[in-house]
Every structure is written in structure tokens, then in C-alpha cells.
mmCIF file of C-alpha atoms in Angstrom:
data_model
loop_
_atom_site.group_PDB
_atom_site.id
_atom_site.type_symbol
_atom_site.label_atom_id
_atom_site.label_comp_id
_atom_site.label_asym_id
_atom_site.label_seq_id
_atom_site.Cartn_x
_atom_site.Cartn_y
_atom_site.Cartn_z
ATOM 1 C CA UNK A 223 22.175 45.357 -50.142
ATOM 2 C CA UNK A 224 20.545 48.398 -51.772
ATOM 3 C CA UNK A 225 17.044 47.488 -50.566
ATOM 4 C CA UNK A 226 18.086 47.430 -46.903
ATOM 5 C CA UNK A 227 19.191 51.073 -46.907
ATOM 6 C CA UNK A 228 16.642 52.465 -49.346
ATOM 7 C CA UNK A 229 14.957 54.545 -46.621
ATOM 8 C CA UNK A 230 18.193 56.159 -45.428
ATOM 9 C CA UNK A 231 18.924 59.631 -46.788
ATOM 10 C CA UNK A 232 22.487 60.836 -46.415
ATOM 11 C CA UNK A 233 23.003 64.517 -45.607
ATOM 12 C CA UNK A 234 25.536 66.882 -47.185
ATOM 13 C CA UNK A 235 28.904 65.378 -48.056
ATOM 14 C CA UNK A 236 28.352 62.143 -46.116
ATOM 15 C CA UNK A 237 28.469 58.647 -47.584
ATOM 16 C CA UNK A 238 27.282 55.348 -46.118
ATOM 17 C CA UNK A 239 29.814 52.535 -46.382
ATOM 18 C CA UNK A 240 29.254 48.813 -45.848
ATOM 19 C CA UNK A 241 32.585 47.463 -44.561
ATOM 20 C CA UNK A 242 34.177 44.665 -46.531
ATOM 21 C CA UNK A 243 34.530 41.325 -44.823
ATOM 22 C CA UNK A 244 37.910 40.874 -43.195
ATOM 23 C CA UNK A 245 40.104 37.925 -44.108
ATOM 24 C CA UNK A 246 40.377 35.407 -41.304
ATOM 25 C CA UNK A 247 43.957 34.369 -42.040
ATOM 26 C CA UNK A 248 47.194 35.900 -43.245
ATOM 27 C CA UNK A 249 48.945 35.212 -46.551
ATOM 28 C CA UNK A 250 51.251 32.795 -44.755
ATOM 29 C CA UNK A 251 48.281 30.833 -43.382
ATOM 30 C CA UNK A 252 48.076 32.050 -39.772
ATOM 31 C CA UNK A 253 44.529 32.445 -38.462
ATOM 32 C CA UNK A 254 43.637 35.876 -37.128
ATOM 33 C CA UNK A 255 41.529 36.345 -33.991
ATOM 34 C CA UNK A 256 38.212 38.185 -34.405
ATOM 35 C CA UNK A 257 38.499 41.963 -34.273
ATOM 36 C CA UNK A 258 42.070 42.277 -35.571
ATOM 37 C CA UNK A 259 40.971 43.857 -38.851
ATOM 38 C CA UNK A 260 38.722 46.335 -37.020
ATOM 39 C CA UNK A 261 41.760 47.867 -35.280
ATOM 40 C CA UNK A 262 43.381 48.917 -38.564
ATOM 41 C CA UNK A 263 43.500 52.693 -39.099
ATOM 42 C CA UNK A 264 42.467 52.405 -42.748
ATOM 43 C CA UNK A 265 39.350 50.409 -43.653
ATOM 44 C CA UNK A 266 37.679 49.557 -46.933
ATOM 45 C CA UNK A 267 34.100 48.996 -47.954
ATOM 46 C CA UNK A 268 31.428 49.503 -50.573
ATOM 47 C CA UNK A 269 29.534 52.788 -50.770
ATOM 48 C CA UNK A 270 25.807 52.067 -50.566
ATOM 49 C CA UNK A 271 24.374 55.602 -50.218
ATOM 50 C CA UNK A 272 25.653 59.087 -51.054
ATOM 51 C CA UNK A 273 24.547 62.512 -49.859
ATOM 52 C CA UNK A 274 23.692 65.330 -52.282
ATOM 53 C CA UNK A 275 27.097 67.016 -51.943
ATOM 54 C CA UNK A 276 28.501 70.310 -50.760
ATOM 55 C CA UNK A 277 25.944 73.137 -50.575
ATOM 56 C CA UNK A 278 26.749 76.028 -52.899
ATOM 57 C CA UNK A 279 25.980 79.474 -51.498
ATOM 58 C CA UNK A 280 23.223 81.324 -53.294
ATOM 59 C CA UNK A 281 24.040 84.414 -55.292
ATOM 60 C CA UNK A 282 22.513 86.571 -52.585
ATOM 61 C CA UNK A 283 19.319 87.233 -54.470
ATOM 62 C CA UNK A 284 16.385 85.428 -52.938
ATOM 63 C CA UNK A 285 13.589 85.292 -55.422
ATOM 64 C CA UNK A 286 10.387 84.818 -53.480
ATOM 65 C CA UNK A 287 8.663 83.333 -56.503
ATOM 66 C CA UNK A 288 11.150 80.423 -56.628
ATOM 67 C CA UNK A 289 10.496 77.382 -54.496
ATOM 68 C CA UNK A 290 13.011 76.477 -51.785
ATOM 69 C CA UNK A 291 14.206 73.489 -53.834
ATOM 70 C CA UNK A 292 15.077 75.695 -56.813
ATOM 71 C CA UNK A 293 17.202 78.029 -54.670
ATOM 72 C CA UNK A 294 19.239 75.211 -53.090
ATOM 73 C CA UNK A 295 22.083 73.798 -55.187
ATOM 74 C CA UNK A 296 24.863 71.329 -54.414
ATOM 75 C CA UNK A 297 28.260 70.465 -55.844
ATOM 76 C CA UNK A 298 28.019 66.674 -56.309
ATOM 77 C CA UNK A 299 30.398 64.306 -54.576
ATOM 78 C CA UNK A 300 33.139 62.394 -56.317
ATOM 79 C CA UNK A 301 32.054 59.185 -54.559
ATOM 80 C CA UNK A 302 29.193 57.211 -56.119
ATOM 81 C CA UNK A 303 27.108 54.245 -55.056
ATOM 82 C CA UNK A 304 28.912 51.007 -55.828
ATOM 83 C CA UNK A 305 32.426 52.432 -55.442
ATOM 84 C CA UNK A 306 34.912 50.707 -53.167
ATOM 85 C CA UNK A 307 36.381 53.228 -50.728
ATOM 86 C CA UNK A 308 39.434 53.312 -48.480
ATOM 87 C CA UNK A 309 38.687 55.572 -45.520
ATOM 88 C CA UNK A 310 40.140 56.715 -42.192
ATOM 89 C CA UNK A 311 38.431 54.697 -39.462
ATOM 90 C CA UNK A 312 39.025 57.256 -36.696
ATOM 91 C CA UNK A 313 36.944 59.818 -38.632
ATOM 92 C CA UNK A 314 34.048 57.435 -39.359
ATOM 93 C CA UNK A 315 30.886 56.889 -37.326
ATOM 94 C CA UNK A 316 29.872 53.267 -36.873
ATOM 95 C CA UNK A 317 26.133 52.602 -36.958
ATOM 96 C CA UNK A 318 24.010 49.466 -36.823
ATOM 97 C CA UNK A 319 20.997 49.432 -39.127
ATOM 98 C CA UNK A 320 18.800 46.343 -39.421
ATOM 99 C CA UNK A 321 21.493 44.189 -37.796
ATOM 100 C CA UNK A 322 24.138 45.278 -40.330
ATOM 101 C CA UNK A 323 27.213 47.380 -39.574
ATOM 102 C CA UNK A 324 27.803 50.526 -41.639
ATOM 103 C CA UNK A 325 30.066 53.554 -41.421
ATOM 104 C CA UNK A 326 29.021 57.159 -42.047
ATOM 105 C CA UNK A 327 32.027 58.959 -43.519
ATOM 106 C CA UNK A 328 32.548 62.491 -44.822
ATOM 107 C CA UNK A 329 33.967 62.609 -48.331
ATOM 108 C CA UNK A 330 37.044 64.438 -46.963
ATOM 109 C CA UNK A 331 37.933 61.299 -44.980
ATOM 110 C CA UNK A 332 37.892 59.008 -48.018
ATOM 111 C CA UNK A 333 41.450 58.389 -49.186
ATOM 112 C CA UNK A 334 40.825 56.527 -52.427
ATOM 113 C CA UNK A 335 37.988 55.214 -54.582
ATOM 114 C CA UNK A 336 37.863 52.227 -56.893
ATOM 115 C CA UNK A 337 35.076 52.354 -59.446
ATOM 116 C CA UNK A 338 33.819 49.343 -61.377
ATOM 117 C CA UNK A 339 32.309 50.818 -64.547
ATOM 118 C CA UNK A 340 30.408 47.580 -65.245
ATOM 119 C CA UNK A 341 28.421 48.224 -62.048
ATOM 120 C CA UNK A 342 26.677 51.159 -63.752
ATOM 121 C CA UNK A 343 25.864 49.416 -67.053
#
């Protein structure tokens, strides 16, 4: 999954989410028609790419001798690659990249994160 989106660079506080596969039947055993899960207001998925974060304003002193990269700082996002996220679907942008569906979501529109610490070890 990571290799497919390696060339994508997220901007600002945006994250790229691969939606989780929807169950095709209910707990009682009824089969659901295609597209039912996509109409839910809250969706879940795995975060596959994360932007640098919120830009922090400079202190007002522009030192010409510093490179542009040194002057630009960000407050990192709470979301990390590999987290499972619950997000508001109406605030997400659906994109297709290499025949896969992804959502671009601002961190403000993520309701909850689940982090598997073993993913990072």
C-alpha cells in the first residue's frame, strides 16, 4: 500500500486515507447492496500519507542568510501513517489514484484515531 502512494506529497494539515472495505452483510446475516456503506456520514480507513502540519508564523525577522527551508516551521499533526481514522465523509475529497480510491481529509475533520503501536516497531 505504501509503495503506491510514495510519490504523493500531502500539503499542510491534510492526510490521505485508504477507506476500509465495507462489510457485505449485517450482523443478523442480511446481505447489503453495493454502495450502502458509502452513504454513511462517518467513514473509517487507514492513513497512508500525512502532510507536514500547521504552518507556524515566523517571528517577523527574516534573516536573508537563512535558506527558505530553515525559516519555515510546522506544528506536526496528531495523525500518523498507519493509524486508523474515523472521519466525516461530507468534508472529505474522494480521489482515484492508480485505480484505488482514497480520501483527502483535513485533520480537523478526523473524529478519532486508533494507533497500533506494533505498526511502528
